[in-house]
Amino acid sequence: MTTVRRYGGTTVGRPPEPATAVPPYRRTAEPPSDPLQPCVHCGFCLPACPTYLATGDESDSPRGRIVLMRVLERGEIGPEDDALVHHLDACLGCRGCEPVCPSGVAYGRGLEAARERLYQARGLPPLARAVLGVFRHQSLWRPLFTAARAFRATGVARALAGGGRVGFGMGMLAASRGHHERSEGSASGEKIPRAARDDSRSARDDRPTVALFRGCVMDTLFRHVHDATRRTLEHNGYRVVEVDGQTCCGALHEHAGDRDAAVALARRNVAALADTADYVVTNSAGCGALLKDYGHLLDDDVAAGLAEKVRDVSELLAAAGPKAGASLELDVAYDAPCHLQHAQRVHEAPLAVLRAVPGLRLQLLPGHDRCCGSAGIYSVLNPGMARAVLAAKIEAITAADPRPAILATGNPGCLMQIGAGLLAAGLDTRVAHPVELLDWSYAADVSRP
Ligand code: SF4
Ligand code: SF4
């Protein structure tokens, strides 16, 4: 039997409405009819592109890829051209090129269309097909990740972590473990039976309700982050409810161009989550970016309505304060996930969460706003480039003075990629989700005499 730690204290008042970070392609906004058309080839985006910085090749830059996507679109070069496919496949999809573009090029939308075109013509390479096939079926990914969690608990993954391909994979698994993991597998939120949803809010309880989006990797390898999410939200005046019937968000499939699979998964989530709560919360930046884009993906009003309710956990916590807990004397570096800062345009909320922890010394290291090379399954498919992109981040952490004890970031892929890089480099900096730090602060507050 698992126990879930709750910090005491009553919550006073209803948290204010969280400011909504405007998703760049919200369905109600005018959709970009030709997302790449505004490009004037100025090159301002080049220094923001991690793959261009790694190779120095124009074809690995946003400007170069826009030219490739254009010729593909016009049929001047076909999807059978291996060089074109190589350079488009090497794009991380991090969208670091969007905020620096003075012309407002919607690069992510253009990439999405190009990858769908390539997928229709070529399908996927066998490794990508196998990995995405697993994420498509809960009957596959749940036992697989559950077994991985059991293996992780033995400590063997941590012992074998290193710089080679196997060692790095072991490091990724080891890095997914919580620091104070005591209660894997807990689920403390209230369950809402389908029939009872409309009456789910008690007349005496006017707290905003929040349905936790469980996801796949987060629901297996990162349950400690779900636990921290529930506890910190409850402590800040929200009522967290559990909703059955959810599955993987589909972001990995969408990024690979397999739109049919992404749509199928999204439909299941919309059916499960629609009309369940005031908000749908996610603690995974990658999932959040696609959940907020479900209106565009499914092109229907129910999905658009659900997408409007999606918030990153940091947005809800920041709107509520959040409350301060006990002091944690820690040097912490924050690393901004691409799908939180560029795709969701959420910048300040995670910093507000960390600044709510008294004593915590927050650092923003050089390159904290640049991709770590994880990018969904990119690090599995393109390990060489993924490691080259990660190297700059590990160098910045190595050079930091003081060296952070914790690297905080709000996405499972980033936590695993950076965590594995730290283990491979032999650094004692560890990774954690920002809500974990707030949770530790609240827990320390409760245990204070
Ligand atoms: S994408 Fe934007 S920043 Fe990059 S070359 Fe085109 S117009 Fe310039
Ligand atoms: S999405 Fe990222 S990797 Fe791809 S072109 Fe833009 S900045 Fe470069």
XYZ file of C-alpha atoms and ligand atoms in Angstrom:
465
model
C 0.000 0.000 0.000
C 1.333 3.396 -0.890
C 1.134 6.453 1.233
C 0.856 9.912 -0.134
C 2.392 12.676 1.868
C 0.115 15.632 2.404
C 1.222 18.829 3.974
C -1.385 20.211 6.268
C -2.903 23.623 6.435
C -6.072 24.869 4.925
C -6.276 26.706 1.692
C -7.827 30.112 1.912
C -9.828 31.405 -1.005
C -10.054 30.516 -4.637
C -6.882 31.101 -6.670
C -7.201 33.860 -9.252
C -7.761 32.941 -12.872
C -4.395 31.987 -14.383
C -3.215 34.282 -17.123
C -3.447 32.355 -20.339
C -0.349 32.133 -22.438
C -1.744 32.449 -25.934
C -0.975 29.327 -27.923
C 0.573 30.513 -31.159
C -1.868 28.669 -33.379
C -5.019 28.737 -31.354
C -7.900 27.599 -33.517
C -9.897 30.744 -32.859
C -7.053 32.883 -34.204
C -6.544 33.357 -37.919
C -4.582 30.259 -38.968
C -1.438 30.934 -40.975
C -2.467 30.011 -44.528
C 1.123 29.828 -45.731
C 3.291 29.600 -42.605
C 6.659 29.856 -44.373
C 5.727 32.572 -46.850
C 6.832 35.536 -44.673
C 10.485 34.373 -44.676
C 12.744 37.089 -46.114
C 15.910 34.981 -45.706
C 17.475 37.511 -43.351
C 19.251 34.835 -41.317
C 18.425 36.294 -37.872
C 17.295 32.814 -36.856
C 20.593 31.102 -37.564
C 22.319 31.834 -34.221
C 19.229 30.504 -32.378
C 19.322 27.130 -34.117
C 21.106 24.368 -32.161
C 21.672 22.150 -35.196
C 23.158 25.004 -37.239
C 25.436 25.833 -34.318
C 26.485 22.165 -34.158
C 27.265 21.697 -37.874
C 27.621 25.179 -39.376
C 25.762 23.837 -42.428
C 23.138 26.180 -43.933
C 20.977 23.146 -44.717
C 20.841 22.461 -40.965
C 19.570 25.994 -40.295
C 15.962 27.251 -40.257
C 16.581 29.383 -43.346
C 18.072 26.451 -45.232
C 15.296 24.116 -44.167
C 12.649 26.618 -45.222
C 14.167 26.560 -48.714
C 14.084 22.739 -48.642
C 10.477 22.677 -47.446
C 9.532 25.099 -50.221
C 11.095 23.008 -52.982
C 9.461 19.898 -51.530
C 6.109 21.662 -51.489
C 6.497 22.775 -55.104
C 7.618 19.308 -56.189
C 10.999 20.559 -57.449
C 12.704 17.964 -55.252
C 10.757 14.855 -54.340
C 10.472 13.048 -51.003
C 12.812 10.366 -52.352
C 15.759 12.795 -52.105
C 17.838 11.440 -49.214
C 19.795 14.654 -48.632
C 16.606 16.686 -48.257
C 15.143 14.113 -45.880
C 18.379 14.008 -43.887
C 18.355 17.764 -43.227
C 14.653 17.903 -42.400
C 14.963 14.853 -40.121
C 17.865 16.557 -38.342
C 15.578 19.409 -37.238
C 14.791 19.128 -33.539
C 11.416 20.815 -33.946
C 12.422 22.955 -30.974
C 11.035 26.126 -32.593
C 13.865 28.189 -31.155
C 13.888 29.931 -34.528
C 10.350 31.332 -34.137
C 10.678 33.974 -31.416
C 13.759 35.552 -33.037
C 12.173 35.810 -36.484
C 11.206 39.422 -37.266
C 8.814 38.302 -40.031
C 6.698 35.988 -37.898
C 7.456 32.813 -39.817
C 5.429 29.949 -38.316
C 8.276 27.468 -38.722
C 6.637 24.765 -36.606
C 3.547 24.689 -38.814
C 5.713 24.493 -41.934
C 7.734 21.617 -40.486
C 4.562 19.814 -39.471
C 3.282 19.980 -43.078
C 6.638 18.909 -44.555
C 6.950 15.950 -42.206
C 3.423 14.846 -42.973
C 4.275 15.032 -46.695
C 7.405 12.917 -46.159
C 5.519 10.452 -43.970
C 2.831 9.986 -46.647
C 5.472 9.307 -49.299
C 8.102 7.327 -47.386
C 6.588 6.088 -44.141
C 8.946 5.942 -41.180
C 12.309 4.238 -40.708
C 11.962 0.879 -38.871
C 13.266 2.172 -35.516
C 10.900 5.156 -35.494
C 8.011 2.913 -36.552
C 8.745 0.497 -33.724
C 9.086 3.200 -31.061
C 5.973 5.082 -32.142
C 4.071 1.807 -32.405
C 4.722 1.202 -28.720
C 3.486 4.676 -27.734
C 0.329 4.117 -29.745
C -0.884 1.271 -27.541
C -1.253 1.554 -23.802
C -1.170 -2.249 -23.639
C 2.458 -1.986 -24.831
C 3.908 1.155 -23.273
C 2.474 0.659 -19.799
C 3.987 -2.786 -19.101
C 7.217 -1.732 -20.818
C 7.704 1.391 -18.714
C 6.473 -0.389 -15.594
C 9.200 -2.984 -16.122
C 11.714 -0.193 -16.750
C 10.693 1.397 -13.454
C 11.234 -1.883 -11.628
C 14.649 -2.227 -13.274
C 15.474 1.378 -12.371
C 14.703 0.637 -8.719
C 17.468 -1.987 -8.641
C 20.103 0.734 -9.146
C 21.661 -1.143 -12.075
C 20.726 1.588 -14.563
C 22.473 4.181 -12.410
C 25.552 1.957 -12.065
C 25.777 1.400 -15.838
C 25.171 5.065 -16.779
C 27.878 6.460 -19.017
C 28.798 7.995 -22.331
C 28.288 5.125 -24.820
C 24.946 4.438 -26.445
C 23.901 1.834 -23.873
C 25.383 3.817 -21.000
C 23.544 6.955 -22.080
C 20.271 5.048 -22.288
C 20.867 3.716 -18.779
C 21.594 7.278 -17.660
C 18.294 8.461 -19.116
C 16.419 5.812 -17.184
C 18.360 6.514 -13.986
C 17.694 10.259 -14.325
C 13.943 9.683 -14.401
C 13.957 8.537 -10.788
C 12.742 10.957 -8.126
C 15.161 12.102 -5.443
C 12.892 11.216 -2.566
C 11.018 8.427 -4.240
C 9.051 6.753 -1.554
C 5.693 6.060 -3.003
C 5.772 4.962 -6.605
C 2.347 4.224 -7.974
C 0.178 6.409 -5.812
C -2.884 8.104 -7.157
C -4.436 10.311 -4.551
C -6.749 12.511 -6.571
C -10.453 12.005 -6.532
C -11.783 9.855 -9.351
C -14.660 11.219 -11.336
C -17.011 8.531 -12.616
C -18.300 9.551 -16.045
C -21.921 9.732 -14.982
C -21.162 11.980 -12.044
C -19.141 14.583 -13.863
C -21.735 17.304 -14.070
C -22.264 17.150 -10.315
C -18.604 16.806 -9.477
C -18.294 20.070 -7.599
C -19.751 20.072 -4.146
C -21.982 22.968 -3.225
C -19.642 23.748 -0.310
C -16.456 23.535 -2.320
C -15.859 26.353 -4.759
C -12.236 25.483 -5.463
C -11.421 25.323 -9.178
C -11.243 21.715 -10.313
C -8.191 20.480 -12.158
C -8.035 17.236 -14.133
C -4.522 15.814 -14.196
C -3.361 14.793 -17.651
C -1.504 11.575 -16.941
C 0.326 10.903 -20.242
C 2.503 7.833 -20.799
C 6.090 8.406 -19.621
C 4.863 10.785 -16.919
C 2.358 8.211 -15.665
C 4.965 5.490 -15.356
C 8.526 6.760 -14.941
C 7.607 10.151 -13.438
C 4.795 9.345 -11.033
C 6.665 11.216 -8.340
C 6.125 14.388 -10.425
C 2.399 13.632 -10.677
C 2.332 13.242 -6.891
C 4.145 16.566 -6.425
C 1.793 18.209 -8.930
C -1.286 17.034 -7.015
C 0.070 18.077 -3.631
C 1.271 21.528 -4.680
C -1.943 22.331 -6.548
C -4.113 21.210 -3.618
C -1.979 23.297 -1.264
C -2.581 26.311 -3.481
C -6.344 26.100 -3.592
C -7.193 23.750 -6.441
C -9.110 20.489 -6.284
C -7.322 17.849 -8.315
C -9.410 15.115 -9.866
C -8.357 11.930 -11.618
C -9.957 11.067 -14.932
C -9.885 7.565 -16.398
C -9.626 6.669 -20.068
C -6.670 8.895 -20.997
C -3.702 7.812 -23.077
C -0.481 9.164 -24.642
C -1.039 12.701 -25.992
C 0.181 11.853 -29.511
C 2.896 14.516 -29.674
C 5.597 12.044 -30.726
C 3.455 10.866 -33.634
C 2.542 14.389 -34.643
C 6.204 15.450 -34.681
C 7.086 12.459 -36.861
C 4.358 13.311 -39.399
C 2.060 10.406 -38.443
C -1.006 12.571 -38.135
C -3.518 9.697 -38.206
C -1.979 8.168 -35.091
C -1.826 11.571 -33.364
C -5.482 12.220 -34.203
C -6.558 8.793 -32.917
C -4.796 9.341 -29.579
C -6.078 12.920 -29.297
C -9.658 11.770 -29.864
C -9.399 9.357 -26.954
C -8.064 12.055 -24.672
C -10.738 14.535 -25.715
C -13.441 11.920 -25.084
C -11.980 11.209 -21.644
C -11.231 14.748 -20.494
C -13.900 16.992 -22.020
C -16.213 18.552 -19.398
C -14.441 17.015 -16.435
C -12.965 20.069 -14.736
C -12.274 23.793 -14.918
C -8.720 23.104 -16.088
C -6.680 20.253 -17.504
C -3.188 20.384 -16.076
C -0.018 18.886 -17.477
C 3.488 18.794 -16.070
C 5.060 17.787 -19.375
C 5.859 20.661 -21.737
C 5.735 18.422 -24.807
C 2.294 17.051 -23.939
C 1.036 20.523 -23.021
C 2.050 21.992 -26.373
C 0.006 19.418 -28.283
C -2.922 19.388 -25.845
C -3.217 23.162 -26.325
C -3.204 22.523 -30.082
C -5.883 19.798 -30.098
C -8.374 22.270 -31.607
C -6.172 22.598 -34.672
C -5.309 18.900 -34.798
C -8.884 17.635 -34.583
C -10.573 20.716 -36.019
C -13.669 20.436 -33.872
C -15.251 22.566 -31.197
C -15.095 20.012 -28.364
C -11.344 19.614 -28.867
C -10.913 23.386 -29.135
C -12.884 23.832 -25.898
C -10.691 21.311 -24.124
C -7.525 22.942 -25.499
C -8.629 26.279 -24.026
C -8.642 24.693 -20.567
C -5.154 23.203 -20.726
C -2.517 24.743 -18.471
C 0.996 23.835 -17.562
C 1.180 23.179 -13.817
C 3.451 26.200 -13.420
C 0.743 28.473 -14.877
C -1.811 27.354 -12.270
C 0.676 27.582 -9.417
C 1.939 31.011 -10.486
C -1.637 32.304 -10.674
C -2.193 31.193 -7.083
C 0.994 32.780 -5.737
C 2.230 30.158 -5.138
C 2.415 29.901 -1.354
C 5.887 29.782 0.136
C 7.043 26.782 2.113
C 10.119 26.170 4.237
C 13.569 27.319 3.214
C 15.642 25.084 0.915
C 19.244 26.237 0.779
C 20.015 25.040 -2.720
C 21.717 26.309 -5.869
C 19.261 25.571 -8.657
C 19.637 26.237 -12.382
C 16.459 26.476 -14.442
C 16.435 25.126 -17.982
C 13.484 26.159 -20.163
C 11.880 23.321 -22.186
C 11.405 24.336 -25.834
C 7.785 23.223 -25.848
C 7.038 25.372 -22.833
C 8.852 28.564 -23.859
C 8.502 28.511 -27.649
C 5.417 26.390 -28.319
C 3.333 27.446 -25.293
C 5.026 30.837 -24.746
C 5.238 30.221 -21.002
C 8.317 31.939 -19.610
C 7.752 33.433 -16.166
C 5.501 30.874 -14.479
C 8.180 28.196 -13.814
C 10.463 30.901 -12.443
C 7.652 32.064 -10.133
C 7.337 28.487 -8.853
C 11.048 28.294 -8.072
C 11.159 31.792 -6.568
C 8.413 30.740 -4.153
C 10.928 28.470 -2.422
C 12.683 30.518 0.260
C 16.450 30.126 0.342
C 16.641 28.691 -3.159
C 19.358 30.419 -5.196
C 18.141 30.479 -8.786
C 20.524 30.601 -11.735
C 19.885 30.997 -15.448
C 22.966 29.564 -17.122
C 24.120 30.472 -20.647
C 22.008 28.522 -23.132
C 19.269 27.747 -20.568
C 16.752 28.728 -23.260
C 18.258 26.483 -25.946
C 17.207 22.922 -26.807
C 18.938 20.086 -24.934
C 18.703 17.687 -27.893
C 15.996 15.463 -26.452
C 13.096 16.466 -28.738
C 10.780 13.507 -28.201
C 12.320 10.413 -29.787
C 14.918 12.491 -31.656
C 17.673 11.477 -29.219
C 16.934 7.819 -29.999
C 16.844 8.316 -33.775
C 19.666 10.882 -34.100
C 21.928 10.205 -31.110
C 24.977 11.907 -32.648
C 23.299 15.259 -33.213
C 21.344 14.997 -29.954
C 24.585 14.585 -28.007
C 26.307 17.387 -29.936
C 23.443 19.737 -29.020
C 23.495 18.587 -25.386
C 27.244 19.177 -25.066
C 26.895 22.973 -24.841
C 24.450 22.644 -21.959
C 26.659 20.253 -20.021
C 29.609 22.606 -20.570
C 27.607 25.515 -19.139
C 26.689 23.487 -16.035
C 30.298 22.335 -15.631
C 31.521 25.941 -15.793
C 28.890 27.321 -13.400
C 30.163 28.795 -10.169
C 28.629 27.818 -7.864
C 27.798 24.549 -9.573
C 24.022 23.966 -9.216
C 22.939 21.069 -7.035
C 19.759 20.760 -9.098
C 18.936 21.433 -12.720
C 15.191 22.109 -12.827
C 13.175 21.650 -15.997
C 9.550 20.803 -16.742
C 9.610 18.135 -19.416
C 10.338 14.395 -19.128
C 12.546 14.237 -22.221
C 14.677 17.167 -21.014
C 14.945 15.655 -17.522
C 16.194 12.358 -18.968
C 18.474 13.843 -21.631
C 20.155 16.408 -19.364
C 20.209 13.970 -16.444
C 21.980 11.348 -18.571
C 24.440 13.971 -19.810
C 25.245 14.948 -16.227
C 25.814 11.328 -15.226
C 27.982 10.710 -18.306
C 30.058 13.793 -17.456
C 30.491 12.606 -13.860
C 28.851 15.737 -12.425
C 26.913 15.532 -9.176
C 24.239 17.998 -10.318
C 20.896 16.198 -10.448
C 17.690 16.941 -12.336
C 14.223 17.649 -10.936
C 10.923 19.100 -12.082
C 10.217 22.613 -10.661
C 7.102 21.378 -8.850
C 9.235 18.825 -7.010
C 11.272 21.630 -5.464
C 8.121 23.426 -4.337
C 6.819 20.124 -2.984
C 10.028 19.536 -1.009
C 9.712 23.042 0.387
C 6.122 22.386 1.517
C 7.074 19.013 2.967
C 9.940 20.568 4.925
C 7.506 23.192 6.207
C 5.225 20.479 7.594
C 8.025 18.553 9.247
C 9.428 21.692 10.896
C 9.036 21.526 14.670
S 12.788 32.362 -40.698
Fe 12.648 34.506 -40.078
S 14.624 34.976 -39.138
Fe 14.889 33.083 -40.341
S 15.619 33.731 -42.342
Fe 13.383 33.620 -42.516
S 12.634 35.676 -42.012
Fe 14.777 35.590 -41.327
S 13.096 24.020 -34.936
Fe 15.051 24.149 -33.769
S 16.453 22.754 -34.829
Fe 14.706 23.112 -36.227
S 15.376 24.818 -37.525
Fe 14.237 25.769 -35.797
S 15.808 26.226 -34.237
Fe 16.734 24.795 -35.738
